Amino acid sequence: MRTYRLVQSAWSLNQTGPFVVCRKDTNDAIGTAGPWYPSGWPEKELTWSIWSPEDEGQGFASEAVVSLRNHVLRDLNWTRAVSYIDPENTASIRLAERIGCLLDESALAPDDDPTLVYVHRQTD
């Protein structure tokens, strides 16, 4: 119940928060994806996470993120969306590049940790 309240609070404050990603064939929850903009972050982010290695590499995250990207840029009138990615997370880097994101080496990251900033482009 506590996680539910935190997600609802994020939507109430910033109109952002993760959605649960479910497989269509089993309806099992396998991860999250969504618009994210916590207080103090330099830019609005599209975030994703697939929880199990068995579900990685099957297109679930890319399908969710492309749909979300087009939604926030077109319907929510975001002028820019980024994804903050750990430099060691090669799977997320490959996904970002595969869906057309560009690395912005001049963009600010949300904290002092090494973080790559990938910029999304609408591809309707």
PDB file of C-alpha atoms in Angstrom, residues 7-123:
ATOM      1  CA  VAL A   7       3.149   6.786  -6.995  1.00  0.00           C
ATOM      2  CA  GLN A   8      -0.111   8.655  -6.530  1.00  0.00           C
ATOM      3  CA  SER A   9       1.755  11.499  -4.821  1.00  0.00           C
ATOM      4  CA  ALA A  10       4.148  11.797  -7.754  1.00  0.00           C
ATOM      5  CA  TRP A  11       1.199  12.065 -10.156  1.00  0.00           C
ATOM      6  CA  SER A  12      -0.537  14.635  -7.947  1.00  0.00           C
ATOM      7  CA  LEU A  13       2.562  16.831  -7.629  1.00  0.00           C
ATOM      8  CA  ASN A  14       4.168  16.562 -11.074  1.00  0.00           C
ATOM      9  CA  GLN A  15       1.756  14.659 -13.341  1.00  0.00           C
ATOM     10  CA  THR A  16       4.490  12.049 -13.658  1.00  0.00           C
ATOM     11  CA  GLY A  17       5.091   8.568 -12.326  1.00  0.00           C
ATOM     12  CA  PRO A  18       5.782   5.036 -13.464  1.00  0.00           C
ATOM     13  CA  PHE A  19       3.268   2.662 -14.967  1.00  0.00           C
ATOM     14  CA  VAL A  20       3.517  -1.078 -14.412  1.00  0.00           C
ATOM     15  CA  VAL A  21       4.459  -2.979 -17.566  1.00  0.00           C
ATOM     16  CA  CYS A  22       2.564  -6.272 -17.944  1.00  0.00           C
ATOM     17  CA  ARG A  23       2.898  -9.076 -20.445  1.00  0.00           C
ATOM     18  CA  LYS A  24      -0.175  -9.349 -22.689  1.00  0.00           C
ATOM     19  CA  ASP A  25      -0.031 -13.147 -22.777  1.00  0.00           C
ATOM     20  CA  THR A  26       0.035 -13.712 -18.994  1.00  0.00           C
ATOM     21  CA  ASN A  27      -0.832 -10.292 -17.533  1.00  0.00           C
ATOM     22  CA  ASP A  28       2.200 -10.713 -15.245  1.00  0.00           C
ATOM     23  CA  ALA A  29       3.857  -7.511 -14.066  1.00  0.00           C
ATOM     24  CA  ILE A  30       7.405  -7.463 -15.449  1.00  0.00           C
ATOM     25  CA  GLY A  31       8.637  -3.911 -14.905  1.00  0.00           C
ATOM     26  CA  THR A  32       7.846  -0.213 -14.932  1.00  0.00           C
ATOM     27  CA  ALA A  33       8.064   2.622 -17.434  1.00  0.00           C
ATOM     28  CA  GLY A  34       6.891   6.166 -17.303  1.00  0.00           C
ATOM     29  CA  PRO A  35       7.443   9.879 -17.230  1.00  0.00           C
ATOM     30  CA  TRP A  36       9.452  10.980 -14.191  1.00  0.00           C
ATOM     31  CA  TYR A  37      10.302  14.446 -12.878  1.00  0.00           C
ATOM     32  CA  PRO A  38      11.249  14.497  -9.195  1.00  0.00           C
ATOM     33  CA  SER A  39      11.786  17.817  -7.485  1.00  0.00           C
ATOM     34  CA  GLY A  40      15.267  19.162  -8.118  1.00  0.00           C
ATOM     35  CA  TRP A  41      15.977  17.186 -11.296  1.00  0.00           C
ATOM     36  CA  PRO A  42      17.229  19.249 -14.233  1.00  0.00           C
ATOM     37  CA  GLU A  43      14.915  17.717 -16.850  1.00  0.00           C
ATOM     38  CA  LYS A  44      11.848  15.551 -17.346  1.00  0.00           C
ATOM     39  CA  GLU A  45      12.785  11.915 -17.759  1.00  0.00           C
ATOM     40  CA  LEU A  46      11.348   8.819 -19.361  1.00  0.00           C
ATOM     41  CA  THR A  47      12.378   5.904 -17.212  1.00  0.00           C
ATOM     42  CA  TRP A  48      12.102   2.142 -17.569  1.00  0.00           C
ATOM     43  CA  SER A  49      13.016  -0.999 -15.717  1.00  0.00           C
ATOM     44  CA  ILE A  50      12.467  -4.651 -16.579  1.00  0.00           C
ATOM     45  CA  TRP A  51      12.729  -6.685 -13.400  1.00  0.00           C
ATOM     46  CA  SER A  52      13.755 -10.129 -14.635  1.00  0.00           C
ATOM     47  CA  PRO A  53      16.491 -11.159 -17.098  1.00  0.00           C
ATOM     48  CA  GLU A  54      14.002 -13.614 -18.638  1.00  0.00           C
ATOM     49  CA  ASP A  55      11.870 -10.663 -19.802  1.00  0.00           C
ATOM     50  CA  GLU A  56      14.745  -8.513 -21.084  1.00  0.00           C
ATOM     51  CA  GLY A  57      15.494  -8.282 -24.791  1.00  0.00           C
ATOM     52  CA  GLN A  58      11.950  -9.054 -25.914  1.00  0.00           C
ATOM     53  CA  GLY A  59      10.925  -5.507 -26.827  1.00  0.00           C
ATOM     54  CA  PHE A  60       8.731  -4.816 -23.793  1.00  0.00           C
ATOM     55  CA  ALA A  61      10.690  -1.758 -22.630  1.00  0.00           C
ATOM     56  CA  SER A  62      11.199  -0.316 -26.110  1.00  0.00           C
ATOM     57  CA  GLU A  63       7.507  -0.630 -26.974  1.00  0.00           C
ATOM     58  CA  ALA A  64       6.502   1.035 -23.710  1.00  0.00           C
ATOM     59  CA  VAL A  65       9.061   3.847 -23.938  1.00  0.00           C
ATOM     60  CA  VAL A  66       8.313   4.712 -27.574  1.00  0.00           C
ATOM     61  CA  SER A  67       4.600   4.968 -26.764  1.00  0.00           C
ATOM     62  CA  LEU A  68       5.285   7.047 -23.673  1.00  0.00           C
ATOM     63  CA  ARG A  69       7.752   9.292 -25.504  1.00  0.00           C
ATOM     64  CA  ASN A  70       5.267  10.108 -28.223  1.00  0.00           C
ATOM     65  CA  HIS A  71       2.551  10.686 -25.622  1.00  0.00           C
ATOM     66  CA  VAL A  72       4.535  13.134 -23.457  1.00  0.00           C
ATOM     67  CA  LEU A  73       5.928  15.083 -26.425  1.00  0.00           C
ATOM     68  CA  ARG A  74       2.640  15.261 -28.337  1.00  0.00           C
ATOM     69  CA  ASP A  75      -0.138  15.133 -25.735  1.00  0.00           C
ATOM     70  CA  LEU A  76       1.504  16.514 -22.600  1.00  0.00           C
ATOM     71  CA  ASN A  77       3.415  19.166 -24.584  1.00  0.00           C
ATOM     72  CA  TRP A  78       6.812  18.343 -23.139  1.00  0.00           C
ATOM     73  CA  THR A  79       9.422  20.164 -25.199  1.00  0.00           C
ATOM     74  CA  ARG A  80      12.162  17.705 -24.282  1.00  0.00           C
ATOM     75  CA  ALA A  81      12.448  14.312 -22.618  1.00  0.00           C
ATOM     76  CA  VAL A  82      15.628  12.597 -21.487  1.00  0.00           C
ATOM     77  CA  SER A  83      16.654   9.312 -19.950  1.00  0.00           C
ATOM     78  CA  TYR A  84      19.364   9.220 -17.302  1.00  0.00           C
ATOM     79  CA  ILE A  85      21.392   6.023 -17.732  1.00  0.00           C
ATOM     80  CA  ASP A  86      24.230   4.572 -15.694  1.00  0.00           C
ATOM     81  CA  PRO A  87      27.268   4.236 -18.010  1.00  0.00           C
ATOM     82  CA  GLU A  88      27.596   0.572 -17.017  1.00  0.00           C
ATOM     83  CA  ASN A  89      24.001  -0.236 -18.023  1.00  0.00           C
ATOM     84  CA  THR A  90      24.821  -1.324 -21.548  1.00  0.00           C
ATOM     85  CA  ALA A  91      21.370  -2.845 -22.141  1.00  0.00           C
ATOM     86  CA  SER A  92      19.639   0.496 -21.490  1.00  0.00           C
ATOM     87  CA  ILE A  93      22.202   2.371 -23.570  1.00  0.00           C
ATOM     88  CA  ARG A  94      21.575   0.017 -26.503  1.00  0.00           C
ATOM     89  CA  LEU A  95      17.806   0.387 -26.070  1.00  0.00           C
ATOM     90  CA  ALA A  96      18.028   4.208 -25.972  1.00  0.00           C
ATOM     91  CA  GLU A  97      20.130   4.260 -29.142  1.00  0.00           C
ATOM     92  CA  ARG A  98      17.901   1.708 -30.893  1.00  0.00           C
ATOM     93  CA  ILE A  99      14.794   3.857 -30.345  1.00  0.00           C
ATOM     94  CA  GLY A 100      16.534   6.957 -31.693  1.00  0.00           C
ATOM     95  CA  CYS A 101      17.784   8.731 -28.570  1.00  0.00           C
ATOM     96  CA  LEU A 102      20.897  10.863 -28.846  1.00  0.00           C
ATOM     97  CA  LEU A 103      23.578  11.220 -26.189  1.00  0.00           C
ATOM     98  CA  ASP A 104      23.814  14.816 -24.911  1.00  0.00           C
ATOM     99  CA  GLU A 105      27.212  15.147 -23.271  1.00  0.00           C
ATOM    100  CA  SER A 106      26.516  18.758 -22.248  1.00  0.00           C
ATOM    101  CA  ALA A 107      23.271  18.013 -20.370  1.00  0.00           C
ATOM    102  CA  LEU A 108      23.150  18.105 -16.586  1.00  0.00           C
ATOM    103  CA  ALA A 109      22.554  14.905 -14.637  1.00  0.00           C
ATOM    104  CA  PRO A 110      20.347  14.822 -11.526  1.00  0.00           C
ATOM    105  CA  ASP A 111      23.174  13.994  -9.108  1.00  0.00           C
ATOM    106  CA  ASP A 112      26.935  13.679  -8.852  1.00  0.00           C
ATOM    107  CA  ASP A 113      27.016  10.048  -9.974  1.00  0.00           C
ATOM    108  CA  PRO A 114      28.351   9.327 -13.458  1.00  0.00           C
ATOM    109  CA  THR A 115      25.237   9.444 -15.623  1.00  0.00           C
ATOM    110  CA  LEU A 116      24.684   9.542 -19.368  1.00  0.00           C
ATOM    111  CA  VAL A 117      21.870  11.774 -20.603  1.00  0.00           C
ATOM    112  CA  TYR A 118      20.042  10.524 -23.682  1.00  0.00           C
ATOM    113  CA  VAL A 119      17.557  12.844 -25.422  1.00  0.00           C
ATOM    114  CA  HIS A 120      14.373  11.434 -26.931  1.00  0.00           C
ATOM    115  CA  ARG A 121      13.034  12.491 -30.320  1.00  0.00           C
ATOM    116  CA  GLN A 122       9.424  12.026 -31.377  1.00  0.00           C
ATOM    117  CA  THR A 123       9.042   9.436 -34.115  1.00  0.00           C
TER     118      THR A 123
END
